[in-house]
Coordinates of C-alpha atoms in Angstrom, one line a residue:
M92 CA 8.8 -5.4 31.0
S93 CA 8.5 -4.0 27.8
Y94 CA 9.9 0.2 27.1
L95 CA 7.2 0.2 24.1
M96 CA 3.7 1.4 24.3
P97 CA 1.5 -1.9 23.6
V98 CA 0.2 -1.0 20.2
Y99 CA 1.2 -4.1 17.9
Q100 CA 1.2 -7.7 19.3
P101 CA 4.3 -9.5 17.5
L102 CA 4.7 -13.6 17.2
A103 CA 7.9 -13.9 19.9
I104 CA 10.4 -14.5 17.2
E105 CA 13.3 -11.7 17.0
F106 CA 14.9 -11.8 13.6
Q107 CA 18.7 -11.9 13.3
R108 CA 18.8 -11.1 9.5
G109 CA 17.4 -11.3 6.3
Q110 CA 18.3 -12.4 2.7
G111 CA 16.3 -12.3 -0.5
C112 CA 13.6 -13.5 0.1
Y113 CA 13.9 -15.1 3.6
L114 CA 15.0 -14.0 7.1
W115 CA 16.9 -15.9 9.9
D116 CA 15.5 -15.9 14.0
H117 CA 18.2 -15.8 16.5
Q118 CA 18.2 -19.8 16.2
D119 CA 19.6 -19.4 13.2
K120 CA 15.9 -21.1 11.9
R121 CA 15.0 -19.9 8.0
Y122 CA 11.7 -18.3 7.1
L123 CA 10.0 -17.3 3.7
D124 CA 8.4 -14.1 3.6
A125 CA 5.4 -13.8 1.9
I126 CA 4.4 -10.3 3.3
S127 CA 7.4 -8.1 2.9
G128 CA 6.9 -5.8 5.9
V129 CA 3.1 -5.6 4.7
G130 CA 4.4 -4.9 1.1
V131 CA 7.2 -3.2 2.2
T132 CA 10.4 -4.6 1.1
L133 CA 9.8 -5.3 -2.5
L134 CA 13.0 -6.1 -3.2
G135 CA 13.4 -8.2 -0.3
H136 CA 16.2 -7.9 2.3
A137 CA 19.7 -7.0 2.5
H138 CA 19.9 -6.0 -1.4
P139 CA 23.2 -5.3 -2.2
D140 CA 22.1 -2.8 -4.7
I141 CA 20.1 -0.6 -1.8
H142 CA 23.1 -1.7 0.4
T143 CA 25.6 0.7 -1.8
E144 CA 23.2 3.5 -2.3
I145 CA 22.9 3.7 1.4
V146 CA 26.7 3.8 2.3
A147 CA 27.4 6.0 -0.1
Q148 CA 25.0 8.5 0.6
S149 CA 26.1 8.4 4.6
Q150 CA 29.4 9.3 3.8
T151 CA 27.9 13.0 2.2
F152 CA 24.8 13.9 4.7
L153 CA 21.8 11.9 5.9
H154 CA 20.2 15.5 6.3
L155 CA 20.6 18.7 4.9
S156 CA 16.6 20.4 6.4
N157 CA 13.7 21.4 3.3
L158 CA 16.0 25.2 3.7
F159 CA 18.8 23.9 1.0
K160 CA 18.4 22.1 -2.1
H161 CA 19.4 18.3 -3.2
T162 CA 19.7 16.1 -6.2
W163 CA 18.2 13.5 -5.2
N164 CA 14.5 14.9 -4.3
E165 CA 14.6 16.3 -7.1
R166 CA 15.5 13.1 -9.5
L167 CA 13.0 11.2 -7.4
A168 CA 10.1 13.3 -8.0
E169 CA 11.3 13.2 -12.1
K170 CA 11.3 10.1 -12.2
L171 CA 8.1 9.7 -10.6
A172 CA 6.5 12.1 -13.4
Q173 CA 7.6 10.2 -16.2
I174 CA 6.1 7.0 -14.6
T175 CA 2.8 8.6 -13.1
G176 CA 2.0 11.6 -15.3
L177 CA 1.7 13.5 -12.5
T178 CA 4.0 16.7 -12.1
Q179 CA 4.3 17.5 -8.8
T180 CA 5.8 15.7 -5.8
F181 CA 5.5 16.2 -2.3
F182 CA 7.6 14.0 0.0
C183 CA 7.1 12.5 3.2
N184 CA 7.7 9.9 5.6
S185 CA 4.5 7.6 5.6
G186 CA 1.3 6.9 3.3
T187 CA -0.5 8.4 6.2
E188 CA 1.5 11.4 5.9
A189 CA 0.4 11.4 1.9
N190 CA -3.5 11.2 2.9
E191 CA -2.8 13.7 4.8
T192 CA -1.3 16.0 2.2
A193 CA -4.1 14.7 0.0
I194 CA -6.9 15.7 2.0
K195 CA -5.3 19.1 2.6
L196 CA -5.4 19.8 -1.2
A197 CA -8.9 18.8 -1.7
R198 CA -9.7 21.2 0.8
L199 CA -7.8 23.9 -0.9
Y200 CA -9.8 23.0 -3.8
G201 CA -13.0 23.1 -2.4
H202 CA -12.0 26.6 -0.7
Q203 CA -10.3 28.0 -4.0
R204 CA -14.5 27.3 -5.9
G205 CA -15.8 28.7 -2.9
I206 CA -16.8 26.3 -0.2
Q207 CA -16.8 26.8 3.3
C208 CA -17.0 22.9 4.2
P209 CA -15.6 20.7 1.4
K210 CA -16.6 17.0 1.0
I211 CA -14.9 13.9 0.4
I212 CA -16.4 10.8 -0.7
V213 CA -14.6 7.6 0.5
M214 CA -15.5 4.3 0.8
Q215 CA -16.5 1.5 3.3
H216 CA -13.8 -0.9 4.8
A217 CA -11.3 1.7 3.3
F218 CA -8.3 2.2 5.0
H219 CA -5.9 5.4 4.8
G220 CA -4.0 5.9 7.9
R221 CA -4.2 5.9 11.4
T222 CA -3.2 10.4 12.1
L223 CA -7.2 12.1 12.5
G224 CA -7.5 12.9 9.0
A225 CA -6.3 9.9 7.8
L226 CA -8.0 8.8 10.1
S227 CA -11.4 10.1 9.7
A228 CA -11.4 8.8 5.9
T229 CA -10.9 5.3 7.3
A230 CA -13.6 3.0 7.8
K231 CA -12.6 0.6 10.3
P232 CA -15.1 0.9 14.0
D233 CA -11.7 -0.2 16.1
Y234 CA -9.3 2.5 14.8
R235 CA -11.7 5.3 15.0
Q236 CA -14.2 5.0 18.2
A237 CA -11.1 6.2 20.6
F238 CA -10.1 8.9 18.9
G239 CA -13.4 11.4 18.2
P240 CA -14.6 13.9 17.7
L241 CA -12.7 13.2 14.4
L242 CA -12.8 15.4 11.4
T243 CA -15.9 16.3 9.5
G244 CA -16.3 15.9 5.6
F245 CA -16.0 12.7 5.0
E246 CA -19.0 10.6 3.3
F247 CA -19.3 6.9 3.1
V248 CA -20.3 5.0 0.1
A249 CA -20.1 1.3 -0.3
F250 CA -16.9 0.2 -1.8
H251 CA -17.4 -0.8 -6.0
D252 CA -20.4 0.9 -6.0
L253 CA -20.2 3.5 -9.1
A254 CA -24.3 4.1 -8.8
A255 CA -23.3 5.2 -4.7
I256 CA -21.1 7.9 -6.2
E257 CA -23.4 9.4 -8.5
A258 CA -26.0 10.1 -5.6
Y259 CA -24.1 12.8 -4.8
Q260 CA -24.0 15.1 -8.1
N261 CA -26.4 17.5 -6.7
D262 CA -24.2 18.1 -3.2
P263 CA -22.3 21.3 -4.4
D264 CA -20.2 20.5 -1.5
V265 CA -18.2 17.0 -3.1
V266 CA -14.8 18.1 -3.9
A267 CA -13.4 14.9 -4.4
V268 CA -13.9 10.9 -4.6
L269 CA -11.1 9.1 -2.3
L270 CA -10.5 5.5 -2.5
E271 CA -7.9 2.3 -2.8
P272 CA -8.5 1.0 -6.1
I273 CA -7.5 -2.4 -4.2
Q274 CA -8.5 -2.3 -0.5
G275 CA -5.7 -4.3 1.2
E276 CA -6.4 -4.3 4.9
A277 CA -10.3 -5.3 4.4
G278 CA -9.3 -8.4 2.1
V279 CA -7.8 -7.6 -1.0
N280 CA -11.3 -6.4 -2.1
I281 CA -10.4 -5.3 -6.1
A282 CA -12.0 -2.5 -8.3
S283 CA -12.5 -3.4 -11.9
T284 CA -11.4 -1.2 -14.2
F285 CA -14.1 -0.6 -16.2
Y286 CA -15.8 0.6 -12.1
L287 CA -12.1 2.7 -12.4
K288 CA -12.7 4.1 -15.7
Q289 CA -16.5 4.8 -15.1
L290 CA -15.2 7.1 -11.8
K291 CA -12.6 9.0 -13.9
V292 CA -15.7 10.1 -16.1
L293 CA -18.4 11.1 -13.5
C294 CA -15.3 13.0 -11.4
D295 CA -14.0 14.7 -14.4
Q296 CA -18.3 15.1 -15.3
Q297 CA -18.7 17.1 -11.6
N298 CA -14.9 18.9 -11.7
W299 CA -14.5 16.5 -8.0
L300 CA -10.9 14.8 -7.5
L301 CA -10.2 11.8 -7.6
M302 CA -7.5 11.0 -5.7
L303 CA -6.1 7.1 -5.7
D304 CA -4.3 5.9 -2.5
E305 CA -2.0 2.7 -4.3
I306 CA 0.1 2.6 -1.0
Q307 CA 0.1 -1.1 -0.7
C308 CA -0.9 -2.3 -4.6
G309 CA 1.3 0.9 -6.1
L310 CA 4.8 0.5 -7.5
G311 CA 4.9 -3.2 -9.6
R312 CA 2.3 -5.3 -6.7
T313 CA -0.1 -5.6 -9.7
G314 CA 2.1 -6.1 -12.2
T315 CA 2.1 -2.2 -13.8
W316 CA 3.7 0.4 -12.2
F317 CA 0.0 1.3 -10.3
Y318 CA -3.1 -0.9 -11.0
Y319 CA -4.9 2.9 -12.0
Q320 CA -2.8 2.1 -15.2
Q321 CA -4.8 -1.0 -15.8
A322 CA -7.4 1.1 -16.3
E323 CA -6.1 3.6 -19.0
I324 CA -7.0 6.7 -16.9
C325 CA -4.8 8.6 -14.8
P326 CA -6.1 10.3 -11.0
D327 CA -5.7 13.8 -10.2
V328 CA -3.9 12.6 -6.9
L329 CA -1.8 9.6 -6.3
T330 CA -0.7 8.6 -2.6
I331 CA 2.3 6.3 -2.8
A332 CA 4.4 4.7 0.4
K333 CA 5.1 1.7 1.3
G334 CA 7.6 0.1 -1.0
L335 CA 8.9 3.0 -2.4
G336 CA 12.2 3.1 -0.1
N337 CA 12.2 -1.1 0.2
G338 CA 12.1 -0.3 4.5
L339 CA 13.3 3.4 4.4
P340 CA 10.5 5.6 5.4
I341 CA 9.2 7.6 2.5
G342 CA 5.9 8.8 1.3
A343 CA 4.6 10.8 -2.0
C344 CA 1.7 12.9 -3.0
L345 CA 1.6 13.6 -6.7
T346 CA -0.9 15.9 -8.3
H347 CA -1.1 17.1 -11.6
P348 CA -0.1 20.9 -12.2
K349 CA -3.1 22.5 -11.5
L350 CA -3.6 21.1 -8.0
G351 CA 0.4 21.3 -7.2
H352 CA -0.2 25.3 -7.1
L353 CA -2.2 25.4 -3.9
L354 CA 0.3 24.3 -1.4
Q355 CA 2.3 27.4 -1.5
S356 CA 5.3 28.2 1.0
G357 CA 4.7 28.2 4.4
L358 CA 1.2 26.0 4.5
H359 CA 2.3 22.5 4.3
G360 CA 5.9 20.4 5.3
S361 CA 7.7 18.0 6.7
T362 CA 11.1 17.6 8.7
F363 CA 12.2 15.2 7.2
G364 CA 9.9 14.6 4.2
G365 CA 12.4 14.4 0.8
N366 CA 15.5 13.6 3.1
P367 CA 18.5 12.5 0.5
L368 CA 19.1 8.9 2.2
A369 CA 15.3 7.9 1.8
C370 CA 15.3 9.5 -2.0
R371 CA 18.5 8.4 -3.1
V372 CA 17.4 5.0 -2.3
A373 CA 14.0 5.3 -3.2
Y374 CA 15.6 6.1 -7.0
R375 CA 17.3 3.0 -7.4
V376 CA 14.5 0.7 -6.3
L377 CA 12.3 2.1 -9.1
D378 CA 15.5 1.4 -11.7
L379 CA 15.6 -1.5 -9.9
L380 CA 12.2 -2.0 -10.8
E381 CA 12.2 -0.9 -14.2
T382 CA 15.3 -2.8 -14.9
Q383 CA 15.2 -6.1 -13.8
Y384 CA 12.1 -6.8 -11.7
L385 CA 8.4 -5.4 -13.2
Q386 CA 7.9 -6.6 -16.3
S387 CA 7.8 -10.4 -14.1
V388 CA 5.4 -9.6 -11.7
S389 CA 2.3 -10.6 -13.6
A390 CA 3.6 -14.3 -14.7
K391 CA 5.1 -14.5 -11.4
G392 CA 1.1 -13.3 -9.7
Y393 CA -0.3 -15.7 -12.4
H394 CA 1.8 -18.4 -11.8
L395 CA 1.0 -18.7 -7.6
L396 CA -2.6 -17.8 -8.0
D397 CA -2.9 -20.7 -10.4
L398 CA -1.4 -23.0 -7.8
L399 CA -3.1 -21.7 -5.0
Q400 CA -6.4 -22.1 -7.0
S401 CA -5.5 -25.3 -7.6
K402 CA -4.8 -27.2 -4.6
L403 CA -6.7 -25.2 -2.4
T404 CA -10.3 -25.1 -4.8
G405 CA -12.9 -27.7 -2.6
L406 CA -10.7 -27.7 0.6
H407 CA -12.6 -27.3 4.0
N408 CA -12.8 -23.8 5.0
I409 CA -11.5 -22.1 1.6
K410 CA -14.3 -19.5 1.0
S411 CA -12.3 -17.7 -1.8
V412 CA -8.7 -17.3 -4.0
R413 CA -8.3 -14.1 -5.8
G414 CA -5.7 -11.7 -6.3
V415 CA -3.3 -9.3 -9.1
G416 CA 0.0 -9.4 -9.9
L417 CA 1.4 -10.2 -6.3
M418 CA -1.0 -8.8 -4.1
I419 CA -3.4 -12.0 -3.1
A420 CA -6.1 -13.2 -0.9
I421 CA -6.6 -16.6 0.7
E422 CA -10.4 -16.2 2.0
L423 CA -11.6 -18.4 5.2
I424 CA -15.2 -19.1 5.7
H425 CA -14.0 -19.4 9.4
P426 CA -11.1 -18.0 11.3
I427 CA -8.3 -20.9 12.2
E428 CA -6.9 -19.3 15.7
N429 CA -3.0 -18.5 16.1
L430 CA -3.2 -19.8 11.8
T431 CA 0.5 -16.7 11.8
K432 CA 1.7 -18.8 14.9
I433 CA 1.3 -22.2 12.9
A434 CA 2.6 -21.1 10.2
S435 CA 5.8 -19.8 11.3
E436 CA 6.3 -22.5 14.0
Q437 CA 5.6 -25.4 11.8
F438 CA 5.9 -24.1 8.1
N439 CA 8.2 -21.6 8.2
L440 CA 6.0 -19.3 6.8
L441 CA 5.9 -15.6 7.7
L442 CA 2.3 -14.6 6.6
N443 CA -0.2 -11.4 7.3
V444 CA -4.0 -12.4 8.4
T445 CA -6.6 -9.5 8.1
Q446 CA -10.2 -9.1 8.9
G447 CA -9.9 -12.1 11.3
K448 CA -10.4 -14.5 8.6
I449 CA -8.2 -13.6 5.4
I450 CA -4.8 -14.7 4.7
R451 CA -2.9 -11.1 2.7
L452 CA 0.2 -12.4 0.7
L453 CA 2.5 -9.5 -0.9
P454 CA 6.0 -11.1 -1.4
P455 CA 8.7 -9.5 -2.3
L456 CA 8.2 -9.0 -6.0
I457 CA 11.7 -10.8 -6.5
M458 CA 9.8 -14.3 -5.5
T459 CA 11.6 -17.0 -7.6
D460 CA 9.5 -19.5 -8.9
L461 CA 11.2 -22.1 -7.6
Q462 CA 10.1 -19.6 -3.7
I463 CA 6.4 -19.5 -5.7
E464 CA 6.2 -23.0 -5.7
Y465 CA 7.4 -23.6 -2.5
L466 CA 4.7 -20.7 -1.0
A467 CA 2.0 -22.6 -2.4
Q468 CA 3.2 -26.0 -1.3
Q469 CA 3.3 -24.8 2.3
I470 CA -0.4 -22.9 2.7
Y471 CA -1.6 -26.0 1.1
G472 CA 0.4 -28.1 4.3
L473 CA -0.9 -25.2 7.0
L474 CA -4.3 -25.1 6.0
K475 CA -5.1 -29.0 5.8
A476 CA -3.0 -29.6 8.5
C477 CA -5.5 -27.2 10.6
Y478 CA -8.5 -28.9 9.0
L479 CA -7.5 -32.1 10.7
S480 CA -6.1 -30.8 13.4
D481 CA -10.3 -29.3 14.0
K482 CA -11.8 -32.5 12.9

């Protein structure tokens, strides 16, 4: 009997330790981690610099509450402002909470404009989290149907369809557009930089907030700090989490000053948000990304994508291989039963499958060229073996 609620279905592997891009189970079998905790451990496992920061902070204090000041939340907010161009930050514990904050901001923004029932345009196939507000902005029926009635005020449109958003120009209740510029849970659906540029122009013209959820695709994953920077735009609101703490829970909602003032004292909060341990580690994560890893992500991503496309093109059951940086999808024509189990047991690979037939790769950004080549070869072997076993 397990004392855990059965909300997850993990593989029957119990890990004992990790180092870099590898994890070891209780039998000391080594696995190459190509999913990094679903995009969380950007710097891999047991990074010595992260360990140093955790130990150092644990020797002073781990928690103070938001009744008192400490240096690390201010330093981290300043660092994020330098990176993003957004100068007001609210810290929380997860991406879901960051998106809840964004939704609250959009509604406050609408109320200040005299709009009683503000609407937010959101995307089909979106995933913004599982708390009630974020779930209401999430399009997946399997996640939604058990928890109705959900919040109203969300208008769903097709992803990457500017005309569908333009159709709301005469709706006086629309206040914001919320989207993932690369939909991760949906299978690495990539918005073009041209689309993002045009969407920003439209939002500015309509006085709508452009709110980008880069919880999965941000923080260097696509080869720049954030994917929106490749479109040379800046959103009004940005939500981030996952890799920010390299495994420690931390999220953030960032805005321009014109919005940051909306959340005055008492209107919003988080007991653990902005705690010194998470903020100190996150500051070091950003420093390491900036000085050691970010500049090589694009080249690594091109290398992995090129290897996968050359090896898998023409292989049975492959529909497409796509990606940006080290966020890559291999879409299958037909699902393969127990694919992640076969990958771990027979090929020593940790993979993720989303939407039933899309292999999603989110490897640590520290992965070496040799590890990338090994990963591509093992995936080729895995998919070829699955094809042969089906014949």
